[in-house]
Structure formats: C-alpha cells, structure tokens
Amino acid sequence: MSFREIIKVPGVSSVLFTLFMVAFGFGIVLPILPFYVTSLGAKPFELGLLTATFAFVSLVVSPVLGKWSDTVGRKKILLFGTAGFVLSYLIFAVSDSLWMTFLARAVEGAAAGAIFPSCVSLISDLTSEKQRGAAMGLFGMTFSLGFIFGPAFGGLASGISVQAAFLLSAALACANFAAVYFRLEEPKEKMESRDLPQKEITLLQHLSSPLLFLFLSAFMITFMIGGIDATLALYTAEKLGFGSTEVGLIFTFIGLLIMVMQFVGGALINRFGELAMIRVGLVLSGLGFFLLQFATDWSGLLAPLAIFVAGNATVFPSVSSLITKKVTARRGAVLGLAGSFNSLGQVIGPLFAGFLYGIHHSYAFLGNAVVIWGYAVLFSLVAVPVLMKPNVPLPGGKAKSG
C-alpha cells in the first residue's frame, strides 16, 4: 500500500495538514524554550518541571477528550486543540515571569491532549486495516516534516526576537484552526465502532489485558523523548557551547531522520510485523542513549542521535498500528488511554533524566539506556508470546494475532 494511495483516501490529507501545522509551530518553540525560561531565572530542575507540566496536563485531559471525540466528533476536539495552541503561544509571547511560562505550557499540554489522539483516531477511522501500517508511517513522517522546518525557523526567528518566534507559531495555529473548520469533514462512524463495552473504557483496571503491553510501549516512546528534551540542550550548551540556533539545527536533523525512518516504516511493518519492529526499535533506542554519553563534538553527537531516532521512529508507528488492529470498538477512548501513557512517559522521562543529569551528565544517558534495554527484554519474554497467540481475548474486540 503506497503513501500516494493513502493520501487519496478522502479526509486523510486534511488530517495530515493539521498534524504538520501543529508540528511546525511546536518545532519553532522547542529549541527556544530552554534558553528563554533560563533567562527568566529557571534552574535545570524547573526546566524539567516545565516539560513535565506540559505532559501532566496532557495526561489528564487526553483520555477525557479521547472519549468525548467518540461522542461529539473528532473535528470539534481538533478545533479545541488548535485554539489552545494559539492561546499558549500568545501567553508565551507576553510572558515576563516564570509562572506565565508554566501557564502557557499547561495550556499547550491541554491542546496537545486534544490534537494527537484525535488525529490518530481520524486516521484509524478513515483507513482500512490493510492500509493502517502505511497510514501510521505517513502520520509519523508528516509530523517529522514539521520538525524539520519548525526548529530551523525557530532558530532564525529567535535571532530577531523570541516574541517574534512565538507570534509566528500563534499565526500558524490560527491558520490551522481555519483549515480544520473549513476543510475537514467528520467521517461516518464505522459499524465496528459501535457499542463500546464498558470494560474497554476501564481497560487500565484489567492488568491482564494484552493491550497493557502496548500501552507500556507507548509510555517508553515518550519516556525516551522526555529524557532527550530535558538533557540535550543542557548537555550541548555545557559541552559544546551551543545556543538556540544550534539546538534548532539538531532538532531539524532529528526531524529529517524521523521522516526518513517513517518513509520506510510502513513497509517494514508490513514485511516484518509490528512486534518485531518494536523489539528492534527498543534495542536501537537504548544504544543511541548509551553512546550519547561519549559525545564531545558534532560527529559524536549526531551519530548516536541517528541511532536513537531510528529506534524511536520505528517503535511509534508499530505501537499505534497494532493498537488500532487489536481494538474493534470505538478507538478514540482506547487511543486516549494510550495518549495517557504517552503523557506519563513525558512526565517521568524528563524528571528521571534531569535527576540523573544533576548527579553526572553521563548517568542520564546510561540510566535511560538501562531502562530501555530492560523493557526490551521484558517485552520480548512476556508480551510477545501473549500478543502472538491466534486467539487472544481482547476487551471489546475480536481475538487477533500480532
């Protein structure tokens, strides 16, 4: 199934445009924020707490908005999310104290909790199971495109003024709101999406569910990303003397690698299966973290980041694709729960990495590598045998193999 065929599916291009615009605006802010809040008096711990604030709010609202999207429709939730991004960037632009940046980050977290589960749900609603692997690969590739251009623009805009960068992000979010309002049509509900059993909504209470392993894998994705977000700017500033422009270029490099990986990710998923790709991705991600502790120049930094990104960008579409295949009832609520695990990883990841970084910078990278490799072993020994069974009882859905 080619990407061109996926894009031709009615409604998919509108969802991908929305995702790109969110990633672009988010990417503009990403390399600026650590230096901006430091100028307002933030310490390294407070920088990690700021990252965790975004994730915590998203953690709280994601399952609620995911469930609401099944009731009121994905489009209304997307409009709420895009409006939230506009507000958060405007608050950033006028911030003159640290508490205002925390407020802006909280609003941004609520917006993200609306946008990302809704976009994944829409892709799932609009595509067939056969198209799902390639569609999720295209989803990740589109997001990475925003990260290719966003950080580069952010670094350039910050050379004019930080406020200019935030106002540019706000303007893009306004354009995104208009695009969702005028271009996106609510898809019709599929037969398989009706009559959601109550036990699927309360899936977290069923610890024996095989889907729990996929939720834990979703947690690991953002746990790793949170560790990078909390330490990369600090490490490169301390060891390499980098500023916001250089950090923007690093994130542009990361976005380019994600795009390349997601371009081939769908084909790899279809050939080798989600479970195999999750295992390989976890091993590569851990290796990238392990090697980062030895980085002292550009080449020593970019090579481990490439390995890390290759692994992480492999795990994400594999987990998303497998969840949508395993769930036959309304996917919005279930993907909202997966979003909660994503947000939990973004809360714990930066706090864990930041704590270890405060002891010694190498401990942050080594500690993350150990955690990731440990989970890779657990997933291979415990989760894979369960998920590969041909008749796995799944809450609210048909039994399927991985």
JSON list of C-alpha atoms in Angstrom, two decimals, residues 206-392:
[
{"chain": "A", "resi": 206, "resn": "HIS", "atom": "CA", "xyz": [-7.70, -5.06, 33.59]},
{"chain": "A", "resi": 207, "resn": "LEU", "atom": "CA", "xyz": [-3.99, -5.61, 34.11]},
{"chain": "A", "resi": 208, "resn": "SER", "atom": "CA", "xyz": [-4.17, -8.97, 32.38]},
{"chain": "A", "resi": 209, "resn": "SER", "atom": "CA", "xyz": [-5.15, -7.36, 29.06]},
{"chain": "A", "resi": 210, "resn": "PRO", "atom": "CA", "xyz": [-2.52, -7.86, 26.33]},
{"chain": "A", "resi": 211, "resn": "LEU", "atom": "CA", "xyz": [-3.08, -4.22, 25.31]},
{"chain": "A", "resi": 212, "resn": "LEU", "atom": "CA", "xyz": [-1.35, -3.16, 28.52]},
{"chain": "A", "resi": 213, "resn": "PHE", "atom": "CA", "xyz": [2.00, -4.11, 26.97]},
{"chain": "A", "resi": 214, "resn": "LEU", "atom": "CA", "xyz": [1.28, -1.85, 24.02]},
{"chain": "A", "resi": 215, "resn": "PHE", "atom": "CA", "xyz": [0.37, 0.99, 26.36]},
{"chain": "A", "resi": 216, "resn": "LEU", "atom": "CA", "xyz": [3.65, 0.43, 28.20]},
{"chain": "A", "resi": 217, "resn": "SER", "atom": "CA", "xyz": [5.45, 0.59, 24.86]},
{"chain": "A", "resi": 218, "resn": "ALA", "atom": "CA", "xyz": [3.71, 3.92, 24.18]},
{"chain": "A", "resi": 219, "resn": "PHE", "atom": "CA", "xyz": [5.00, 5.05, 27.58]},
{"chain": "A", "resi": 220, "resn": "MET", "atom": "CA", "xyz": [8.56, 4.08, 26.64]},
{"chain": "A", "resi": 221, "resn": "ILE", "atom": "CA", "xyz": [8.42, 6.14, 23.43]},
{"chain": "A", "resi": 222, "resn": "THR", "atom": "CA", "xyz": [7.80, 9.40, 25.25]},
{"chain": "A", "resi": 223, "resn": "PHE", "atom": "CA", "xyz": [9.92, 8.39, 28.25]},
{"chain": "A", "resi": 224, "resn": "MET", "atom": "CA", "xyz": [12.85, 8.37, 25.85]},
{"chain": "A", "resi": 225, "resn": "ILE", "atom": "CA", "xyz": [11.83, 11.61, 24.15]},
{"chain": "A", "resi": 226, "resn": "GLY", "atom": "CA", "xyz": [11.33, 13.30, 27.51]},
{"chain": "A", "resi": 227, "resn": "GLY", "atom": "CA", "xyz": [14.84, 12.28, 28.53]},
{"chain": "A", "resi": 228, "resn": "ILE", "atom": "CA", "xyz": [16.24, 13.88, 25.38]},
{"chain": "A", "resi": 229, "resn": "ASP", "atom": "CA", "xyz": [14.18, 17.06, 25.81]},
{"chain": "A", "resi": 230, "resn": "ALA", "atom": "CA", "xyz": [15.35, 17.51, 29.41]},
{"chain": "A", "resi": 231, "resn": "THR", "atom": "CA", "xyz": [19.06, 16.99, 28.81]},
{"chain": "A", "resi": 232, "resn": "LEU", "atom": "CA", "xyz": [20.06, 17.66, 25.20]},
{"chain": "A", "resi": 233, "resn": "ALA", "atom": "CA", "xyz": [20.03, 21.48, 25.32]},
{"chain": "A", "resi": 234, "resn": "LEU", "atom": "CA", "xyz": [21.79, 21.46, 28.70]},
{"chain": "A", "resi": 235, "resn": "TYR", "atom": "CA", "xyz": [24.40, 18.97, 27.56]},
{"chain": "A", "resi": 236, "resn": "THR", "atom": "CA", "xyz": [25.21, 20.66, 24.26]},
{"chain": "A", "resi": 237, "resn": "ALA", "atom": "CA", "xyz": [25.34, 24.10, 25.89]},
{"chain": "A", "resi": 238, "resn": "GLU", "atom": "CA", "xyz": [27.70, 22.85, 28.58]},
{"chain": "A", "resi": 239, "resn": "LYS", "atom": "CA", "xyz": [29.95, 20.61, 26.49]},
{"chain": "A", "resi": 240, "resn": "LEU", "atom": "CA", "xyz": [29.76, 22.16, 23.02]},
{"chain": "A", "resi": 241, "resn": "GLY", "atom": "CA", "xyz": [28.79, 25.76, 23.73]},
{"chain": "A", "resi": 242, "resn": "PHE", "atom": "CA", "xyz": [25.59, 25.56, 21.68]},
{"chain": "A", "resi": 243, "resn": "GLY", "atom": "CA", "xyz": [22.80, 28.15, 21.70]},
{"chain": "A", "resi": 244, "resn": "SER", "atom": "CA", "xyz": [19.22, 28.13, 20.42]},
{"chain": "A", "resi": 245, "resn": "THR", "atom": "CA", "xyz": [20.30, 28.25, 16.76]},
{"chain": "A", "resi": 246, "resn": "GLU", "atom": "CA", "xyz": [22.50, 25.15, 17.09]},
{"chain": "A", "resi": 247, "resn": "VAL", "atom": "CA", "xyz": [19.87, 23.32, 19.13]},
{"chain": "A", "resi": 248, "resn": "GLY", "atom": "CA", "xyz": [17.34, 24.20, 16.43]},
{"chain": "A", "resi": 249, "resn": "LEU", "atom": "CA", "xyz": [19.62, 22.63, 13.82]},
{"chain": "A", "resi": 250, "resn": "ILE", "atom": "CA", "xyz": [19.90, 19.49, 15.96]},
{"chain": "A", "resi": 251, "resn": "PHE", "atom": "CA", "xyz": [16.13, 19.12, 16.14]},
{"chain": "A", "resi": 252, "resn": "THR", "atom": "CA", "xyz": [15.92, 19.76, 12.40]},
{"chain": "A", "resi": 253, "resn": "PHE", "atom": "CA", "xyz": [18.38, 16.90, 11.93]},
{"chain": "A", "resi": 254, "resn": "ILE", "atom": "CA", "xyz": [16.24, 14.73, 14.21]},
{"chain": "A", "resi": 255, "resn": "GLY", "atom": "CA", "xyz": [13.11, 15.62, 12.25]},
{"chain": "A", "resi": 256, "resn": "LEU", "atom": "CA", "xyz": [14.80, 14.73, 8.97]},
{"chain": "A", "resi": 257, "resn": "LEU", "atom": "CA", "xyz": [15.84, 11.34, 10.32]},
{"chain": "A", "resi": 258, "resn": "ILE", "atom": "CA", "xyz": [12.34, 10.66, 11.62]},
{"chain": "A", "resi": 259, "resn": "MET", "atom": "CA", "xyz": [10.93, 11.47, 8.20]},
{"chain": "A", "resi": 260, "resn": "VAL", "atom": "CA", "xyz": [13.31, 9.06, 6.52]},
{"chain": "A", "resi": 261, "resn": "MET", "atom": "CA", "xyz": [12.51, 6.31, 9.01]},
{"chain": "A", "resi": 262, "resn": "GLN", "atom": "CA", "xyz": [8.77, 6.84, 8.77]},
{"chain": "A", "resi": 263, "resn": "PHE", "atom": "CA", "xyz": [9.02, 6.81, 4.97]},
{"chain": "A", "resi": 264, "resn": "VAL", "atom": "CA", "xyz": [10.19, 3.20, 5.13]},
{"chain": "A", "resi": 265, "resn": "GLY", "atom": "CA", "xyz": [8.46, 2.36, 8.41]},
{"chain": "A", "resi": 266, "resn": "GLY", "atom": "CA", "xyz": [5.16, 1.30, 6.88]},
{"chain": "A", "resi": 267, "resn": "ALA", "atom": "CA", "xyz": [6.88, -1.12, 4.51]},
{"chain": "A", "resi": 268, "resn": "LEU", "atom": "CA", "xyz": [8.95, -2.56, 7.36]},
{"chain": "A", "resi": 269, "resn": "ILE", "atom": "CA", "xyz": [5.84, -3.05, 9.49]},
{"chain": "A", "resi": 270, "resn": "ASN", "atom": "CA", "xyz": [4.02, -4.80, 6.67]},
{"chain": "A", "resi": 271, "resn": "ARG", "atom": "CA", "xyz": [7.01, -7.07, 5.98]},
{"chain": "A", "resi": 272, "resn": "PHE", "atom": "CA", "xyz": [8.24, -7.96, 9.47]},
{"chain": "A", "resi": 273, "resn": "GLY", "atom": "CA", "xyz": [5.24, -7.18, 11.67]},
{"chain": "A", "resi": 274, "resn": "GLU", "atom": "CA", "xyz": [4.70, -4.70, 14.50]},
{"chain": "A", "resi": 275, "resn": "LEU", "atom": "CA", "xyz": [6.07, -6.91, 17.26]},
{"chain": "A", "resi": 276, "resn": "ALA", "atom": "CA", "xyz": [9.42, -7.45, 15.57]},
{"chain": "A", "resi": 277, "resn": "MET", "atom": "CA", "xyz": [9.80, -3.75, 14.80]},
{"chain": "A", "resi": 278, "resn": "ILE", "atom": "CA", "xyz": [9.00, -2.76, 18.40]},
{"chain": "A", "resi": 279, "resn": "ARG", "atom": "CA", "xyz": [11.75, -5.03, 19.69]},
{"chain": "A", "resi": 280, "resn": "VAL", "atom": "CA", "xyz": [14.33, -3.80, 17.20]},
{"chain": "A", "resi": 281, "resn": "GLY", "atom": "CA", "xyz": [13.37, -0.18, 17.84]},
{"chain": "A", "resi": 282, "resn": "LEU", "atom": "CA", "xyz": [13.80, -0.51, 21.60]},
{"chain": "A", "resi": 283, "resn": "VAL", "atom": "CA", "xyz": [17.26, -2.01, 21.25]},
{"chain": "A", "resi": 284, "resn": "LEU", "atom": "CA", "xyz": [18.39, 0.75, 18.87]},
{"chain": "A", "resi": 285, "resn": "SER", "atom": "CA", "xyz": [16.95, 3.49, 21.09]},
{"chain": "A", "resi": 286, "resn": "GLY", "atom": "CA", "xyz": [18.85, 2.19, 24.09]},
{"chain": "A", "resi": 287, "resn": "LEU", "atom": "CA", "xyz": [22.06, 2.01, 22.08]},
{"chain": "A", "resi": 288, "resn": "GLY", "atom": "CA", "xyz": [21.65, 5.61, 20.97]},
{"chain": "A", "resi": 289, "resn": "PHE", "atom": "CA", "xyz": [21.25, 6.77, 24.56]},
{"chain": "A", "resi": 290, "resn": "PHE", "atom": "CA", "xyz": [24.26, 4.74, 25.68]},
{"chain": "A", "resi": 291, "resn": "LEU", "atom": "CA", "xyz": [26.52, 6.30, 23.03]},
{"chain": "A", "resi": 292, "resn": "LEU", "atom": "CA", "xyz": [25.37, 9.88, 23.72]},
{"chain": "A", "resi": 293, "resn": "GLN", "atom": "CA", "xyz": [27.37, 9.99, 26.96]},
{"chain": "A", "resi": 294, "resn": "PHE", "atom": "CA", "xyz": [30.58, 9.91, 24.90]},
{"chain": "A", "resi": 295, "resn": "ALA", "atom": "CA", "xyz": [29.64, 12.81, 22.59]},
{"chain": "A", "resi": 296, "resn": "THR", "atom": "CA", "xyz": [32.15, 15.68, 22.62]},
{"chain": "A", "resi": 297, "resn": "ASP", "atom": "CA", "xyz": [31.76, 17.10, 19.08]},
{"chain": "A", "resi": 298, "resn": "TRP", "atom": "CA", "xyz": [29.26, 17.28, 16.22]},
{"chain": "A", "resi": 299, "resn": "SER", "atom": "CA", "xyz": [30.02, 13.84, 14.80]},
{"chain": "A", "resi": 300, "resn": "GLY", "atom": "CA", "xyz": [29.98, 12.24, 18.25]},
{"chain": "A", "resi": 301, "resn": "LEU", "atom": "CA", "xyz": [26.59, 13.83, 18.85]},
{"chain": "A", "resi": 302, "resn": "LEU", "atom": "CA", "xyz": [24.81, 13.23, 15.55]},
{"chain": "A", "resi": 303, "resn": "ALA", "atom": "CA", "xyz": [25.69, 9.54, 15.16]},
{"chain": "A", "resi": 304, "resn": "PRO", "atom": "CA", "xyz": [24.13, 8.43, 18.48]},
{"chain": "A", "resi": 305, "resn": "LEU", "atom": "CA", "xyz": [21.13, 10.68, 17.82]},
{"chain": "A", "resi": 306, "resn": "ALA", "atom": "CA", "xyz": [20.67, 8.97, 14.45]},
{"chain": "A", "resi": 307, "resn": "ILE", "atom": "CA", "xyz": [20.65, 5.54, 16.12]},
{"chain": "A", "resi": 308, "resn": "PHE", "atom": "CA", "xyz": [18.24, 6.75, 18.81]},
{"chain": "A", "resi": 309, "resn": "VAL", "atom": "CA", "xyz": [15.86, 8.32, 16.31]},
{"chain": "A", "resi": 310, "resn": "ALA", "atom": "CA", "xyz": [15.93, 5.22, 14.08]},
{"chain": "A", "resi": 311, "resn": "GLY", "atom": "CA", "xyz": [14.81, 3.14, 17.03]},
{"chain": "A", "resi": 312, "resn": "ASN", "atom": "CA", "xyz": [12.20, 5.51, 18.41]},
{"chain": "A", "resi": 313, "resn": "ALA", "atom": "CA", "xyz": [10.72, 6.25, 14.99]},
{"chain": "A", "resi": 314, "resn": "THR", "atom": "CA", "xyz": [10.33, 2.51, 14.46]},
{"chain": "A", "resi": 315, "resn": "VAL", "atom": "CA", "xyz": [8.52, 1.87, 17.73]},
{"chain": "A", "resi": 316, "resn": "PHE", "atom": "CA", "xyz": [5.94, 4.66, 17.40]},
{"chain": "A", "resi": 317, "resn": "PRO", "atom": "CA", "xyz": [4.10, 3.62, 14.20]},
{"chain": "A", "resi": 318, "resn": "SER", "atom": "CA", "xyz": [4.35, -0.05, 15.19]},
{"chain": "A", "resi": 319, "resn": "VAL", "atom": "CA", "xyz": [2.62, 0.53, 18.53]},
{"chain": "A", "resi": 320, "resn": "SER", "atom": "CA", "xyz": [-0.06, 2.80, 17.01]},
{"chain": "A", "resi": 321, "resn": "SER", "atom": "CA", "xyz": [-0.76, 0.36, 14.18]},
{"chain": "A", "resi": 322, "resn": "LEU", "atom": "CA", "xyz": [-1.03, -2.66, 16.47]},
{"chain": "A", "resi": 323, "resn": "ILE", "atom": "CA", "xyz": [-3.35, -0.90, 18.92]},
{"chain": "A", "resi": 324, "resn": "THR", "atom": "CA", "xyz": [-5.77, 0.06, 16.16]},
{"chain": "A", "resi": 325, "resn": "LYS", "atom": "CA", "xyz": [-5.71, -3.51, 14.82]},
{"chain": "A", "resi": 326, "resn": "LYS", "atom": "CA", "xyz": [-6.40, -5.02, 18.23]},
{"chain": "A", "resi": 327, "resn": "VAL", "atom": "CA", "xyz": [-9.33, -2.73, 19.03]},
{"chain": "A", "resi": 328, "resn": "THR", "atom": "CA", "xyz": [-12.55, -3.08, 17.07]},
{"chain": "A", "resi": 329, "resn": "ALA", "atom": "CA", "xyz": [-14.82, -0.89, 19.20]},
{"chain": "A", "resi": 330, "resn": "ARG", "atom": "CA", "xyz": [-14.57, 2.91, 19.34]},
{"chain": "A", "resi": 331, "resn": "ARG", "atom": "CA", "xyz": [-10.89, 3.64, 19.09]},
{"chain": "A", "resi": 332, "resn": "GLY", "atom": "CA", "xyz": [-11.00, 7.20, 20.44]},
{"chain": "A", "resi": 333, "resn": "ALA", "atom": "CA", "xyz": [-11.30, 6.12, 24.08]},
{"chain": "A", "resi": 334, "resn": "VAL", "atom": "CA", "xyz": [-8.60, 3.47, 23.74]},
{"chain": "A", "resi": 335, "resn": "LEU", "atom": "CA", "xyz": [-6.22, 5.79, 21.90]},
{"chain": "A", "resi": 336, "resn": "GLY", "atom": "CA", "xyz": [-6.93, 8.36, 24.61]},
{"chain": "A", "resi": 337, "resn": "LEU", "atom": "CA", "xyz": [-5.67, 5.83, 27.15]},
{"chain": "A", "resi": 338, "resn": "ALA", "atom": "CA", "xyz": [-2.60, 5.26, 25.00]},
{"chain": "A", "resi": 339, "resn": "GLY", "atom": "CA", "xyz": [-2.17, 9.03, 24.97]},
{"chain": "A", "resi": 340, "resn": "SER", "atom": "CA", "xyz": [-2.25, 8.97, 28.77]},
{"chain": "A", "resi": 341, "resn": "PHE", "atom": "CA", "xyz": [0.65, 6.55, 28.80]},
{"chain": "A", "resi": 342, "resn": "ASN", "atom": "CA", "xyz": [2.45, 8.79, 26.30]},
{"chain": "A", "resi": 343, "resn": "SER", "atom": "CA", "xyz": [1.95, 11.76, 28.59]},
{"chain": "A", "resi": 344, "resn": "LEU", "atom": "CA", "xyz": [3.02, 9.77, 31.65]},
{"chain": "A", "resi": 345, "resn": "GLY", "atom": "CA", "xyz": [6.27, 8.98, 29.86]},
{"chain": "A", "resi": 346, "resn": "GLN", "atom": "CA", "xyz": [6.75, 12.68, 29.17]},
{"chain": "A", "resi": 347, "resn": "VAL", "atom": "CA", "xyz": [6.25, 13.39, 32.88]},
{"chain": "A", "resi": 348, "resn": "ILE", "atom": "CA", "xyz": [8.58, 10.72, 34.24]},
{"chain": "A", "resi": 349, "resn": "GLY", "atom": "CA", "xyz": [11.17, 10.80, 31.43]},
{"chain": "A", "resi": 350, "resn": "PRO", "atom": "CA", "xyz": [12.44, 14.36, 31.92]},
{"chain": "A", "resi": 351, "resn": "LEU", "atom": "CA", "xyz": [12.31, 14.12, 35.72]},
{"chain": "A", "resi": 352, "resn": "PHE", "atom": "CA", "xyz": [14.26, 10.86, 35.67]},
{"chain": "A", "resi": 353, "resn": "ALA", "atom": "CA", "xyz": [16.85, 12.13, 33.17]},
{"chain": "A", "resi": 354, "resn": "GLY", "atom": "CA", "xyz": [17.09, 15.52, 34.85]},
{"chain": "A", "resi": 355, "resn": "PHE", "atom": "CA", "xyz": [17.68, 13.95, 38.25]},
{"chain": "A", "resi": 356, "resn": "LEU", "atom": "CA", "xyz": [20.45, 11.74, 36.90]},
{"chain": "A", "resi": 357, "resn": "TYR", "atom": "CA", "xyz": [21.92, 14.63, 34.91]},
{"chain": "A", "resi": 358, "resn": "GLY", "atom": "CA", "xyz": [22.18, 16.62, 38.13]},
{"chain": "A", "resi": 359, "resn": "ILE", "atom": "CA", "xyz": [24.43, 13.89, 39.55]},
{"chain": "A", "resi": 360, "resn": "HIS", "atom": "CA", "xyz": [26.50, 13.49, 36.38]},
{"chain": "A", "resi": 361, "resn": "HIS", "atom": "CA", "xyz": [25.59, 14.07, 32.75]},
{"chain": "A", "resi": 362, "resn": "SER", "atom": "CA", "xyz": [26.66, 10.57, 31.71]},
{"chain": "A", "resi": 363, "resn": "TYR", "atom": "CA", "xyz": [24.27, 8.98, 34.24]},
{"chain": "A", "resi": 364, "resn": "ALA", "atom": "CA", "xyz": [21.27, 10.44, 32.40]},
{"chain": "A", "resi": 365, "resn": "PHE", "atom": "CA", "xyz": [22.19, 8.68, 29.16]},
{"chain": "A", "resi": 366, "resn": "LEU", "atom": "CA", "xyz": [23.39, 5.47, 30.77]},
{"chain": "A", "resi": 367, "resn": "GLY", "atom": "CA", "xyz": [20.34, 5.27, 33.04]},
{"chain": "A", "resi": 368, "resn": "ASN", "atom": "CA", "xyz": [17.94, 5.67, 30.12]},
{"chain": "A", "resi": 369, "resn": "ALA", "atom": "CA", "xyz": [19.78, 3.01, 28.14]},
{"chain": "A", "resi": 370, "resn": "VAL", "atom": "CA", "xyz": [19.48, 0.53, 31.01]},
{"chain": "A", "resi": 371, "resn": "VAL", "atom": "CA", "xyz": [15.75, 1.21, 31.45]},
{"chain": "A", "resi": 372, "resn": "ILE", "atom": "CA", "xyz": [15.03, 0.85, 27.72]},
{"chain": "A", "resi": 373, "resn": "TRP", "atom": "CA", "xyz": [17.03, -2.35, 27.32]},
{"chain": "A", "resi": 374, "resn": "GLY", "atom": "CA", "xyz": [15.39, -3.78, 30.43]},
{"chain": "A", "resi": 375, "resn": "TYR", "atom": "CA", "xyz": [11.95, -3.12, 28.98]},
{"chain": "A", "resi": 376, "resn": "ALA", "atom": "CA", "xyz": [13.02, -4.62, 25.64]},
{"chain": "A", "resi": 377, "resn": "VAL", "atom": "CA", "xyz": [13.85, -7.87, 27.44]},
{"chain": "A", "resi": 378, "resn": "LEU", "atom": "CA", "xyz": [10.54, -7.79, 29.34]},
{"chain": "A", "resi": 379, "resn": "PHE", "atom": "CA", "xyz": [8.58, -7.12, 26.16]},
{"chain": "A", "resi": 380, "resn": "SER", "atom": "CA", "xyz": [10.30, -9.95, 24.29]},
{"chain": "A", "resi": 381, "resn": "LEU", "atom": "CA", "xyz": [9.90, -12.52, 27.05]},
{"chain": "A", "resi": 382, "resn": "VAL", "atom": "CA", "xyz": [6.44, -11.64, 28.36]},
{"chain": "A", "resi": 383, "resn": "ALA", "atom": "CA", "xyz": [4.47, -9.50, 25.90]},
{"chain": "A", "resi": 384, "resn": "VAL", "atom": "CA", "xyz": [5.38, -11.06, 22.55]},
{"chain": "A", "resi": 385, "resn": "PRO", "atom": "CA", "xyz": [4.28, -14.63, 23.38]},
{"chain": "A", "resi": 386, "resn": "VAL", "atom": "CA", "xyz": [0.91, -13.32, 24.58]},
{"chain": "A", "resi": 387, "resn": "LEU", "atom": "CA", "xyz": [0.31, -10.96, 21.67]},
{"chain": "A", "resi": 388, "resn": "MET", "atom": "CA", "xyz": [1.27, -13.61, 19.10]},
{"chain": "A", "resi": 389, "resn": "LYS", "atom": "CA", "xyz": [-1.40, -16.08, 20.24]},
{"chain": "A", "resi": 390, "resn": "PRO", "atom": "CA", "xyz": [-4.02, -16.52, 17.50]},
{"chain": "A", "resi": 391, "resn": "ASN", "atom": "CA", "xyz": [-6.93, -16.38, 19.92]},
{"chain": "A", "resi": 392, "resn": "VAL", "atom": "CA", "xyz": [-6.11, -13.65, 22.42]}
]
